[in-house]
Amino acid sequence: MFFIKYVAINTKLRKDVKMEDNIKQEHYDASDIQVLEGLEAVRKRPGMYIGTTDIKGLHHLVWEIVDNSIDEALAGYCKNIEVIINKDNSITVKDDGRGIPVDIHPKTKKSTVETVYTVLHAGGKFGGGGYKVSGGLHGVGASVVNALSKWVEVKVYKNGNVYFIRFENGGHTIEPLKIIDNCELNRTGTVVTFKPDPNIFDSEIYDYETLKVRIRELAFLNKGLSLTLRDDRDEEDTTGEHFLYEGGISEYVRFINKSKTVIHDNIIHLEGEEDGIFFEVAMQYNSGYNENIYSFVNNINTHDGGTHEEGVKRALTRVINNYARKNNILKEKDDSLTGDDVKEGLTMIISCKHPNPQFEGQTKGRLGNSEVRKLADNVFSQGFDRFLMENPEYAKIIVNKAMLACRARNAAKKAREITRKSDLATSNFFGKLSDCKSKDPKISEIFIVEGDSAGGSAKKGRDSMTQAILPLRGKILNVEKARLDKALSNEEIRSIITAFGTGIGEDFDLSKLRYNKIIIMTDADVDGSHIRVLLLTLFYRFFKPIVENGHVYAAQPPLFRIMHGKTRKYVLDEAEKEEYLSSLPENVRARAEIARMKGLGEMDADELNETTMDIEKRTLRRISVSDCVAADAIFEKLMGDDVEPRRNFIEENARFVKNLDI
Ligand code: 1YM
């Protein structure tokens, strides 16, 4: 066993009661299903049901169907789930659960399968008595997917029969449920295939990586459940990828820490249950300075935390302080360690399965149930306290790490004060920043430019009313490997902090941001890519809200200039060049003598303005944090201890970091 596992002892733990027992105790039949509204409403306002109709919404459909299989797994009836991307970008989801009920529904007088797929709000979760723990639309998912699909086919294996039903054009039943074949008596399960309606969605193409990341996550969060993803668009993908983790969230922690240097071997895994609420946490420290804490409720990422996270964090700080004081590592005169100190270098996954979760906050990303705080605190403090007592060598390493973090935090505080006092006042800083005249952050933007020569052109070519220029002279520090105090000793980073106006660390205040747009303007070469990634790491680690609120952009300088006659045309990349050239008449094309733009520094002020800076003409790419877990994995690849993945990445993306949509 690679992890140490403690089960909480005094939390009224009923060891023999599992989730599935809770479910089996409840009994409800098809009459629990309430019939509420038609599917037309979903087609009229898809956003209300699935958020967006962009690529995210397209993938959301898959999760709605998969969630039904996951529910079946959590109820203890399903062991295998398979997701297939078909050649035509339709999706098939298969499970080996009980199969959706096929009996006639008393209210609709139609089969339950048809009811579940055509009646909004049909499903166990609204019927009462059903105990569902996965995320999604709480029982309306199947009908929403049907409403937004060109066609849907459902096959149910049950009672030795194969039942089949097909819907078309937003959920219209073609023919009622019928038996099309027989099967072995003990075979049960559901197979759903759907093709999203292209009239509803901006894109029809499924992204393998997006599906893979979430399917892998579902496998980590549901130990023992086997999930498979296969891409039938890819001729070479014959077997698919399998995800099955007997260690559950412990293996998730190991996965996140894979390319980091861990400071103790064992992953600590604690779990407990009370009143049908199941709580577990897995953790391990690495030698880095960042915290990677991810929490989930019923498999949904609670990105804004909540009571489960609060309970654990509170207990973590208390237990480490108590241990350090009891063992005289922390002396009487010393201040206690803070939450930030004990979280440095911590990778932690928190997972709670709750029969009635209350999600709060604007994006519903916070767990509100107050009883979970106590449960989380109890389970964690009992288990972790025992771990420290039984593993004094690890306890020492963990406490020492927190003590070092505390010292660094105090040093950073001093450095920040010096930064605040000195930089704004020194001519050194103002010699560097060419600020804009406007003091209105709403219309102001700052270009962070690589090198003095490009900085010079940018300064001449800018609109000095709204555009500020900050040239970077040296390489900025790689903050993935540095603490705040070290980052603050780097002059380039200090200039950036001072220019932004927000402060950093504990002082950070987004409302003080002096520019609405922060635009990274680097060359389209290897060095440029490197600087851009360093800047993104800095922003992601120390100015996350700036990224989260969409303030960070990458400028897109052109790669080619095409001249013919008196016409000058700039194009962003090879593809655009080809497209433009093929649009020209043969004779003009033959005479066009195409120039590759080497660097920003080579463009004169007018050219730079016209191609890259002018609000009317330029192309900017907004940098977003769409998935913190995925983003961290990318940063790890690019910035972590392993050199090889970084070198490969830079080689592959020498021209543009186009796929780095963090
Ligand atoms: C590929 C998609 O939908 N599986 C699935 C769905 C259900 C059941 C089993 C199921 C649930 C219950 C009882 C219950 C659903 N049933 C319903 C409803 N896979 C997929 N597998 N028997 C079977 O919740 O008690 C909705 S989903 F409402 F009909 F019970």
XYZ file of C-alpha atoms and ligand atoms in Angstrom:
692
model
C 0.000 0.000 0.000
C 1.516 3.337 -0.945
C -0.672 5.422 1.290
C -1.524 5.482 4.945
C -5.207 5.424 5.568
C -6.986 6.297 8.782
C -10.686 6.139 9.259
C -12.057 8.583 11.819
C -13.001 6.831 14.991
C -15.287 9.007 17.026
C -17.524 10.594 14.470
C -20.383 8.222 14.987
C -18.824 6.256 12.181
C -21.020 3.419 11.141
C -18.429 1.391 9.349
C -20.850 -1.132 7.973
C -23.189 1.415 6.403
C -22.183 2.326 2.884
C -23.684 4.848 0.533
C -25.436 2.123 -1.416
C -27.236 0.954 1.706
C -28.714 4.388 2.114
C -29.981 4.249 -1.374
C -31.314 0.766 -1.268
C -33.246 1.610 1.885
C -35.125 4.297 0.040
C -37.776 3.007 -2.229
C -39.504 4.886 -4.918
C -41.048 3.990 -8.202
C -41.892 5.690 -11.434
C -44.743 7.639 -9.832
C -42.151 9.774 -8.065
C -41.258 11.312 -11.353
C -42.817 14.689 -11.749
C -43.868 16.020 -15.041
C -43.155 19.717 -15.252
C -42.369 21.357 -18.572
C -41.713 20.702 -22.229
C -38.408 20.531 -24.051
C -39.174 23.535 -26.182
C -38.207 25.825 -23.301
C -34.728 24.280 -23.303
C -34.223 24.947 -27.011
C -35.372 28.530 -26.616
C -33.019 29.234 -23.732
C -30.250 26.628 -23.741
C -28.021 28.918 -21.665
C -30.328 28.566 -18.691
C -29.798 24.826 -18.642
C -26.239 24.255 -19.800
C -24.627 27.683 -19.289
C -23.346 28.318 -22.823
C -23.731 27.011 -26.365
C -20.033 27.292 -27.149
C -17.542 24.426 -26.999
C -18.032 24.251 -23.233
C -21.770 23.685 -23.627
C -21.093 21.028 -26.255
C -18.991 19.076 -23.740
C -21.518 19.733 -20.995
C -23.945 17.400 -22.797
C -21.534 14.508 -22.307
C -21.327 15.151 -18.572
C -25.097 15.174 -18.229
C -25.308 11.639 -19.627
C -22.168 10.417 -17.838
C -23.578 11.782 -14.564
C -26.496 9.384 -14.822
C -24.033 6.503 -15.122
C -21.989 7.871 -12.206
C -25.144 8.098 -10.084
C -25.796 4.479 -10.893
C -22.217 3.640 -9.857
C -22.571 5.567 -6.589
C -25.764 3.664 -5.917
C -23.620 0.544 -6.111
C -25.004 -0.969 -9.306
C -22.509 0.001 -12.011
C -18.806 -0.847 -12.312
C -17.875 0.158 -15.867
C -18.535 3.294 -17.881
C -17.372 3.815 -21.453
C -17.383 7.024 -23.469
C -16.829 6.888 -27.233
C -16.370 9.813 -29.587
C -17.857 8.493 -32.831
C -16.611 9.366 -36.328
C -19.455 11.843 -36.858
C -18.755 13.590 -33.515
C -21.745 11.951 -31.926
C -21.083 10.567 -28.443
C -21.860 7.142 -27.020
C -22.005 6.544 -23.263
C -22.357 2.956 -21.999
C -22.761 1.623 -18.504
C -23.423 -1.730 -16.870
C -25.925 -0.477 -14.297
C -29.518 -1.613 -13.844
C -30.662 0.016 -17.061
C -33.164 2.881 -17.090
C -36.595 1.503 -16.038
C -38.668 0.372 -19.042
C -42.073 0.018 -17.351
C -44.986 2.284 -18.232
C -44.997 5.493 -16.292
C -48.386 6.032 -14.583
C -48.579 9.755 -15.259
C -47.284 9.979 -18.800
C -48.544 6.534 -19.869
C -45.274 6.169 -21.705
C -42.213 4.105 -20.868
C -40.044 5.517 -18.089
C -37.108 5.713 -20.544
C -39.150 7.914 -22.840
C -40.363 9.965 -19.872
C -36.847 10.511 -18.579
C -35.730 11.670 -22.042
C -38.702 13.855 -22.954
C -40.058 15.385 -19.788
C -38.100 18.169 -18.175
C -37.621 17.585 -14.472
C -38.325 13.894 -14.823
C -35.893 11.843 -12.827
C -35.338 10.439 -9.390
C -33.779 13.544 -7.988
C -36.935 15.605 -8.226
C -39.211 12.773 -7.347
C -38.111 12.596 -3.730
C -36.687 9.453 -2.255
C -33.958 9.258 -4.884
C -30.466 9.764 -3.504
C -28.221 11.123 -6.177
C -24.808 12.432 -5.550
C -23.253 13.407 -8.847
C -23.287 16.888 -10.285
C -25.138 18.188 -13.272
C -28.706 19.219 -13.683
C -30.188 17.108 -10.917
C -32.278 14.768 -12.985
C -33.184 16.937 -15.935
C -29.928 16.168 -17.745
C -31.199 13.452 -20.065
C -34.131 15.521 -21.320
C -31.939 18.601 -21.750
C -29.450 16.619 -23.845
C -32.347 15.294 -25.912
C -33.777 18.792 -26.409
C -30.421 20.038 -27.699
C -29.619 17.065 -29.956
C -30.245 16.340 -33.602
C -30.942 12.747 -32.649
C -30.642 10.506 -29.596
C -30.750 6.699 -29.372
C -31.182 4.849 -26.086
C -30.665 1.104 -25.644
C -31.532 -0.587 -22.366
C -30.391 -4.113 -21.506
C -32.775 -5.572 -18.959
C -34.974 -8.655 -18.361
C -33.138 -10.550 -21.126
C -34.309 -7.946 -23.655
C -32.676 -5.139 -25.584
C -35.050 -2.145 -25.600
C -34.587 0.675 -28.071
C -35.941 4.163 -28.601
C -34.902 7.001 -30.945
C -35.625 10.722 -30.768
C -35.031 13.313 -33.468
C -34.857 17.092 -33.834
C -34.846 18.210 -30.255
C -36.510 15.281 -28.538
C -39.363 14.170 -30.793
C -40.064 10.479 -30.245
C -39.853 8.556 -33.528
C -41.435 5.384 -32.201
C -42.200 4.269 -28.616
C -39.786 2.003 -26.744
C -39.601 -1.398 -28.408
C -37.725 -4.656 -27.973
C -35.249 -5.119 -30.806
C -33.303 -8.133 -29.589
C -32.719 -10.397 -26.650
C -29.655 -10.713 -24.463
C -28.351 -12.831 -21.612
C -30.711 -12.666 -18.668
C -28.075 -11.302 -16.316
C -26.919 -8.557 -18.644
C -28.076 -5.074 -17.645
C -27.064 -1.578 -18.622
C -27.793 1.557 -20.607
C -26.243 2.757 -23.881
C -26.982 6.296 -25.042
C -25.790 7.855 -28.317
C -26.495 11.483 -29.134
C -25.551 13.968 -31.833
C -25.620 17.599 -30.649
C -27.772 19.879 -32.794
C -25.479 22.049 -34.962
C -28.198 24.712 -35.029
C -27.733 25.180 -31.291
C -23.976 24.849 -30.804
C -21.185 27.013 -32.229
C -18.964 23.988 -32.659
C -19.595 20.336 -33.445
C -16.120 18.983 -32.797
C -15.374 17.206 -29.527
C -11.982 17.738 -27.934
C -10.391 14.502 -26.754
C -8.205 16.159 -24.105
C -11.138 17.973 -22.503
C -13.076 14.729 -22.182
C -9.997 12.852 -20.980
C -9.112 15.318 -18.208
C -12.592 15.132 -16.682
C -12.996 11.372 -17.156
C -9.654 10.807 -15.444
C -10.780 13.117 -12.647
C -14.034 11.173 -12.244
C -11.974 7.978 -11.972
C -9.804 9.514 -9.228
C -12.886 10.741 -7.365
C -14.729 7.412 -7.541
C -12.299 4.723 -6.491
C -12.769 1.326 -8.063
C -14.919 2.658 -10.899
C -13.592 1.835 -14.358
C -13.938 4.545 -17.003
C -12.828 4.213 -20.616
C -12.503 6.867 -23.316
C -12.134 5.909 -26.987
C -11.843 8.155 -30.031
C -13.264 6.467 -33.127
C -12.299 9.478 -35.256
C -8.726 8.343 -34.732
C -8.035 5.218 -36.829
C -5.201 4.237 -34.525
C -7.259 4.382 -31.344
C -8.643 0.863 -31.133
C -8.653 0.207 -27.402
C -9.176 3.602 -25.810
C -7.674 4.820 -22.542
C -8.690 3.162 -19.277
C -8.918 4.908 -15.961
C -9.379 2.908 -12.783
C -7.879 3.936 -9.457
C -8.261 1.648 -6.472
C -6.539 4.303 -4.342
C -8.982 7.036 -5.398
C -7.979 10.549 -4.341
C -4.627 9.307 -2.968
C -3.729 8.475 -6.530
C -4.920 11.920 -7.573
C -2.442 13.467 -5.136
C 0.296 11.201 -6.449
C -0.598 12.214 -10.005
C -0.379 15.948 -9.214
C 2.912 15.481 -7.347
C 4.373 13.267 -10.090
C 6.789 15.836 -11.444
C 7.459 17.479 -8.081
C 9.915 16.482 -5.378
C 7.908 15.120 -2.462
C 9.223 15.552 1.085
C 7.607 12.480 2.632
C 6.865 9.164 0.934
C 3.418 8.316 2.176
C 0.268 9.978 1.029
C -2.000 10.641 4.004
C -5.563 9.497 3.317
C -8.293 10.128 5.895
C -11.981 9.396 5.695
C -15.122 9.342 7.762
C -18.901 9.257 7.460
C -21.738 10.667 9.478
C -25.465 10.746 8.763
C -24.981 9.687 5.165
C -22.366 12.387 4.508
C -19.103 10.871 3.353
C -15.939 12.879 3.688
C -12.355 12.112 2.629
C -9.085 13.918 2.169
C -5.694 12.919 0.757
C -2.522 14.974 1.076
C 1.234 15.075 0.576
C 3.784 17.881 0.814
C 6.298 18.644 -1.927
C 9.399 20.801 -1.824
C 7.746 23.608 -3.835
C 6.145 26.778 -2.538
C 2.693 26.615 -4.022
C -0.435 25.083 -2.637
C -2.471 22.739 -4.808
C -5.694 22.251 -2.899
C -8.714 21.057 -4.858
C -12.050 20.274 -3.298
C -15.085 18.457 -4.649
C -18.644 17.843 -3.571
C -20.455 15.031 -5.340
C -17.695 15.051 -7.953
C -18.166 18.761 -8.687
C -15.127 21.000 -8.247
C -15.942 23.539 -5.526
C -13.514 26.160 -6.798
C -14.597 28.680 -4.189
C -14.162 26.224 -1.331
C -16.776 26.149 1.384
C -17.361 24.377 4.684
C -15.510 21.163 3.788
C -12.377 23.128 2.884
C -12.700 25.432 5.872
C -12.970 22.497 8.281
C -9.819 20.859 6.937
C -7.763 24.057 6.732
C -8.720 25.084 10.242
C -7.780 21.660 11.590
C -4.517 21.560 9.609
C -3.285 24.838 11.121
C -4.385 23.861 14.624
C -2.894 20.354 14.586
C 0.482 21.497 13.236
C 0.701 24.342 15.771
C -0.259 22.043 18.646
C 2.298 19.479 17.575
C 5.030 22.095 17.156
C 4.337 23.588 20.581
C 4.032 20.238 22.359
C 7.361 19.147 20.960
C 8.996 22.486 21.682
C 9.784 23.129 18.017
C 7.748 26.294 18.297
C 8.876 28.134 21.413
C 6.639 30.049 23.790
C 7.810 33.398 22.449
C 7.227 32.415 18.799
C 4.121 33.457 16.908
C 1.871 30.639 15.770
C 2.171 29.356 12.208
C -0.503 30.722 9.869
C -2.728 28.924 7.376
C -0.461 30.107 4.553
C 2.604 28.694 6.288
C 1.162 25.213 6.684
C -0.214 25.138 3.120
C 3.096 25.875 1.394
C 4.000 22.975 -0.903
C 0.834 21.121 0.038
C -1.045 19.017 -2.494
C -4.455 18.108 -1.157
C -7.665 16.663 -2.552
C -10.838 17.014 -0.499
C -13.915 15.069 -1.536
C -17.329 15.085 0.081
C -20.372 13.084 -0.983
C -23.505 14.698 0.369
C -27.158 13.698 -0.144
C -28.327 17.296 -0.007
C -25.541 19.737 -0.852
C -26.184 23.475 -0.744
C -24.075 25.278 -3.308
C -23.597 28.975 -2.707
C -22.006 32.015 -4.320
C -22.408 33.576 -7.722
C -21.073 30.589 -9.615
C -22.388 28.050 -7.088
C -18.807 27.006 -6.455
C -18.948 27.005 -2.645
C -20.348 24.373 -0.302
C -22.602 25.975 2.304
C -23.718 23.072 4.531
C -22.498 23.990 8.024
C -22.555 20.430 9.396
C -19.751 19.523 6.986
C -17.311 21.948 8.628
C -17.457 19.965 11.868
C -17.249 16.591 10.141
C -14.258 17.687 8.052
C -12.503 19.135 11.113
C -13.116 15.970 13.174
C -12.058 13.504 10.519
C -8.990 15.503 9.598
C -7.756 16.477 13.054
C -8.100 12.986 14.509
C -6.419 11.279 11.601
C -3.675 13.835 11.034
C -2.838 14.093 14.736
C -2.400 10.341 14.819
C -0.291 10.427 11.683
C 2.085 12.991 13.207
C 2.392 11.006 16.426
C 3.062 7.747 14.660
C 5.460 9.213 12.090
C 7.744 11.594 14.024
C 10.301 11.753 11.191
C 7.649 13.022 8.754
C 6.144 15.268 11.404
C 9.497 16.976 11.782
C 9.871 17.509 8.030
C 6.353 18.943 7.727
C 6.669 21.272 10.714
C 10.101 22.487 9.604
C 8.752 23.273 6.163
C 5.986 25.391 7.712
C 8.533 27.147 9.946
C 10.635 28.038 6.895
C 7.536 29.330 5.123
C 6.813 31.494 8.165
C 10.304 32.991 8.075
C 10.022 33.635 4.327
C 6.625 35.257 4.832
C 8.094 37.665 7.351
C 10.990 38.436 5.002
C 8.528 39.025 2.144
C 6.535 41.394 4.312
C 9.629 43.499 4.874
C 10.544 43.363 1.181
C 7.005 44.406 0.212
C 7.148 47.385 2.492
C 10.420 48.444 0.925
C 8.961 47.936 -2.574
C 5.941 50.018 -1.720
C 7.977 52.844 -0.275
C 10.849 52.997 -2.712
C 9.871 52.004 -6.231
C 7.187 54.558 -6.898
C 9.464 57.263 -5.615
C 12.550 56.371 -7.583
C 13.396 57.858 -10.918
C 14.667 54.406 -11.840
C 11.137 53.075 -12.042
C 9.638 56.048 -13.838
C 12.493 56.042 -16.291
C 11.325 52.598 -17.229
C 7.567 52.894 -17.336
C 6.128 55.215 -19.960
C 2.770 55.646 -18.336
C -0.352 56.716 -20.169
C -1.877 60.113 -19.552
C -5.259 58.742 -18.576
C -5.716 57.793 -14.957
C -8.951 55.966 -15.705
C -8.236 52.214 -15.425
C -11.271 51.401 -17.578
C -9.683 52.822 -20.712
C -6.028 52.319 -19.827
C -3.831 49.472 -20.961
C -0.238 48.485 -20.400
C 2.040 46.737 -22.891
C 4.745 44.641 -21.319
C 7.379 44.583 -24.019
C 10.450 42.447 -24.488
C 13.619 44.503 -24.681
C 14.500 48.175 -24.927
C 14.468 48.442 -28.699
C 10.913 47.131 -29.107
C 10.054 49.252 -26.095
C 11.334 52.302 -27.971
C 9.208 51.607 -31.066
C 6.183 50.827 -28.911
C 6.620 54.092 -27.043
C 6.662 56.045 -30.308
C 3.832 54.091 -31.890
C 1.430 54.113 -28.970
C -1.610 56.186 -28.186
C -0.076 57.960 -25.209
C -3.485 58.843 -23.797
C -4.475 55.252 -23.023
C -1.433 53.058 -23.658
C 1.430 52.614 -21.194
C 4.653 50.818 -22.095
C 6.814 48.812 -19.718
C 9.921 47.380 -21.388
C 11.529 44.381 -19.705
C 15.295 44.452 -19.821
C 16.280 41.105 -18.429
C 14.616 37.736 -18.153
C 12.124 37.685 -15.362
C 12.543 35.205 -12.546
C 10.859 31.802 -12.824
C 8.433 32.127 -9.920
C 7.333 28.501 -10.087
C 10.559 27.837 -8.257
C 10.650 30.915 -6.025
C 8.902 32.239 -2.966
C 7.376 35.668 -2.793
C 10.375 37.161 -1.000
C 12.740 36.030 -3.768
C 10.313 37.178 -6.466
C 10.257 40.592 -4.848
C 14.029 40.864 -5.071
C 13.781 40.669 -8.889
C 13.819 44.158 -10.369
C 11.648 43.330 -13.391
C 8.987 41.792 -11.165
C 9.073 44.780 -8.828
C 8.485 47.096 -11.786
C 5.466 45.053 -12.833
C 3.962 45.096 -9.332
C 4.509 48.817 -8.992
C 2.996 49.529 -12.395
C -0.097 47.388 -11.748
C -0.794 49.202 -8.479
C -2.516 46.190 -6.905
C 0.157 45.171 -4.403
C 0.982 41.507 -4.015
C 0.468 38.644 -1.584
C -1.543 39.580 1.497
C -1.859 43.187 0.269
C -3.257 42.286 -3.157
C -6.275 44.407 -4.102
C -7.786 43.962 -7.568
C -9.779 47.190 -7.302
C -6.488 49.097 -7.393
C -5.470 47.681 -10.793
C -4.396 50.688 -12.883
C -5.044 49.109 -16.308
C -8.008 47.237 -17.724
C -5.829 45.358 -20.189
C -2.394 43.935 -19.498
C -0.926 43.038 -22.859
C 2.133 40.844 -23.177
C 3.965 41.823 -26.353
C 6.864 39.503 -27.117
C 8.634 38.336 -30.252
C 7.337 35.380 -32.208
C 10.425 33.312 -31.443
C 11.719 30.920 -28.785
C 12.882 33.695 -26.466
C 9.564 35.462 -26.846
C 7.658 32.306 -25.995
C 9.833 31.794 -22.968
C 9.305 35.314 -21.649
C 5.572 35.022 -22.266
C 5.394 31.791 -20.278
C 7.439 33.303 -17.442
C 5.053 36.251 -17.312
C 2.002 33.994 -17.367
C 3.465 31.977 -14.505
C 4.026 35.157 -12.536
C 0.461 36.297 -13.134
C -1.030 32.891 -12.444
C 0.836 32.444 -9.179
C 0.803 35.913 -7.707
C -1.928 37.813 -9.563
C -4.461 35.087 -10.199
C -7.546 37.357 -9.965
C -6.093 39.430 -12.810
C -6.118 36.368 -15.048
C -9.438 35.112 -13.692
C -11.081 38.431 -14.418
C -9.856 38.432 -18.002
C -7.381 41.322 -17.779
C -4.435 39.516 -19.378
C -3.895 39.387 -23.146
C -1.194 38.322 -25.570
C -0.508 40.644 -28.501
C -0.311 38.933 -31.868
C 2.401 40.561 -33.956
C 2.306 39.549 -37.626
C 4.691 36.937 -38.943
C 4.701 38.045 -42.596
C 4.451 41.222 -44.635
C 3.159 40.790 -48.164
C 3.680 43.627 -50.635
C 2.222 43.970 -54.102
C 1.982 47.239 -55.965
C 1.209 49.862 -53.348
C -0.533 47.391 -51.054
C 1.035 46.272 -47.782
C -0.660 43.384 -46.042
C 0.354 41.886 -42.699
C -0.648 38.341 -41.808
C -0.483 36.528 -38.472
C 0.752 33.138 -39.565
C 1.538 30.686 -42.350
C -2.105 29.687 -42.818
C -3.264 33.257 -43.156
C -0.426 33.930 -45.613
C -1.499 31.043 -47.828
C -5.115 32.118 -47.664
C -4.291 35.690 -48.637
C -1.972 34.673 -51.461
C -4.523 32.319 -52.969
C -7.071 35.141 -52.941
C -4.842 37.213 -55.256
C -5.015 36.951 -59.065
C -2.278 34.735 -60.513
C -0.219 37.579 -61.984
C -0.326 39.668 -58.797
C 0.588 36.661 -56.663
C 3.641 35.976 -58.810
C 4.984 39.486 -58.148
C 4.244 39.739 -54.404
C 8.019 39.382 -52.667
C 6.964 38.238 -49.088
C 8.993 39.228 -46.002
C 9.214 37.355 -42.761
C 9.032 39.745 -39.815
C 11.896 38.920 -37.539
C 11.116 40.741 -34.351
C 9.191 43.563 -32.768
C 12.394 45.578 -32.516
C 12.707 45.602 -36.312
C 9.368 47.238 -36.895
C 9.274 50.969 -36.936
C 6.803 52.792 -34.746
C 4.141 53.138 -37.471
C 4.363 49.511 -38.432
C 4.089 48.363 -34.831
C 1.119 50.602 -34.262
C -0.640 49.459 -37.401
C -0.105 45.750 -36.915
C -0.066 45.108 -33.203
C -1.162 48.048 -31.078
C -3.909 49.998 -32.827
C -7.168 49.186 -31.071
C -9.017 49.132 -34.393
C -6.648 46.863 -36.290
C -4.831 44.583 -33.865
C -5.661 41.021 -32.800
C -5.365 40.240 -29.097
C -5.727 36.863 -27.518
C -7.303 36.812 -24.092
C -5.621 34.555 -21.560
C -8.066 32.735 -19.293
C -7.886 30.290 -16.444
C -10.507 27.838 -17.580
C -9.536 24.947 -15.415
C -7.208 25.423 -12.506
C -6.248 21.791 -12.341
C -5.406 21.639 -16.035
C -3.624 24.977 -15.883
C -1.476 23.789 -13.063
C -0.550 20.691 -15.032
C 0.550 22.888 -17.948
C 2.581 25.107 -15.662
C 4.124 22.079 -14.064
C 5.132 20.807 -17.479
C 6.559 24.138 -18.479
C 7.984 25.326 -15.220
C 8.527 22.315 -12.981
C 11.689 20.445 -12.132
C 11.680 18.275 -15.273
C 13.643 19.971 -18.061
C 12.667 17.615 -20.884
C 8.935 18.465 -21.207
C 9.788 22.150 -21.138
C 12.387 21.826 -23.879
C 9.985 19.831 -26.030
C 7.272 22.397 -25.538
C 9.453 25.325 -26.470
C 10.763 23.518 -29.523
C 7.272 22.618 -30.675
C 5.907 26.092 -30.041
C 8.821 28.165 -31.127
C 6.683 30.539 -33.156
C 3.563 31.023 -31.099
C 2.324 29.636 -27.825
C -0.989 29.242 -29.541
C -2.280 26.230 -27.659
C -1.443 27.619 -24.278
C -4.933 28.667 -23.371
C -4.334 28.728 -19.660
C -25.529 6.088 -20.430
C -26.454 6.720 -19.488
O -28.679 6.760 -17.847
N -27.896 4.955 -16.709
C -28.902 4.736 -15.797
C -29.935 5.643 -15.566
C -30.900 5.332 -14.619
C -30.819 4.129 -13.923
C -29.757 3.270 -14.208
C -31.765 3.724 -12.882
C -32.009 4.524 -11.823
C -32.905 4.098 -10.867
C -33.516 2.868 -10.965
C -33.175 4.955 -9.704
C -31.987 6.281 -14.448
N -33.188 6.031 -14.024
C -33.977 7.105 -13.988
C -35.365 6.987 -13.516
N -26.739 5.856 -18.414
C -27.843 5.919 -17.650
N -28.849 3.581 -15.113
N -33.246 2.072 -12.014
C -32.383 2.472 -12.972
O -32.672 6.083 -9.687
O -33.903 4.498 -8.802
C -33.411 8.246 -14.379
S -31.795 7.939 -14.808
F -35.827 8.170 -13.241
F -36.081 6.437 -14.441
F -35.411 6.193 -12.446
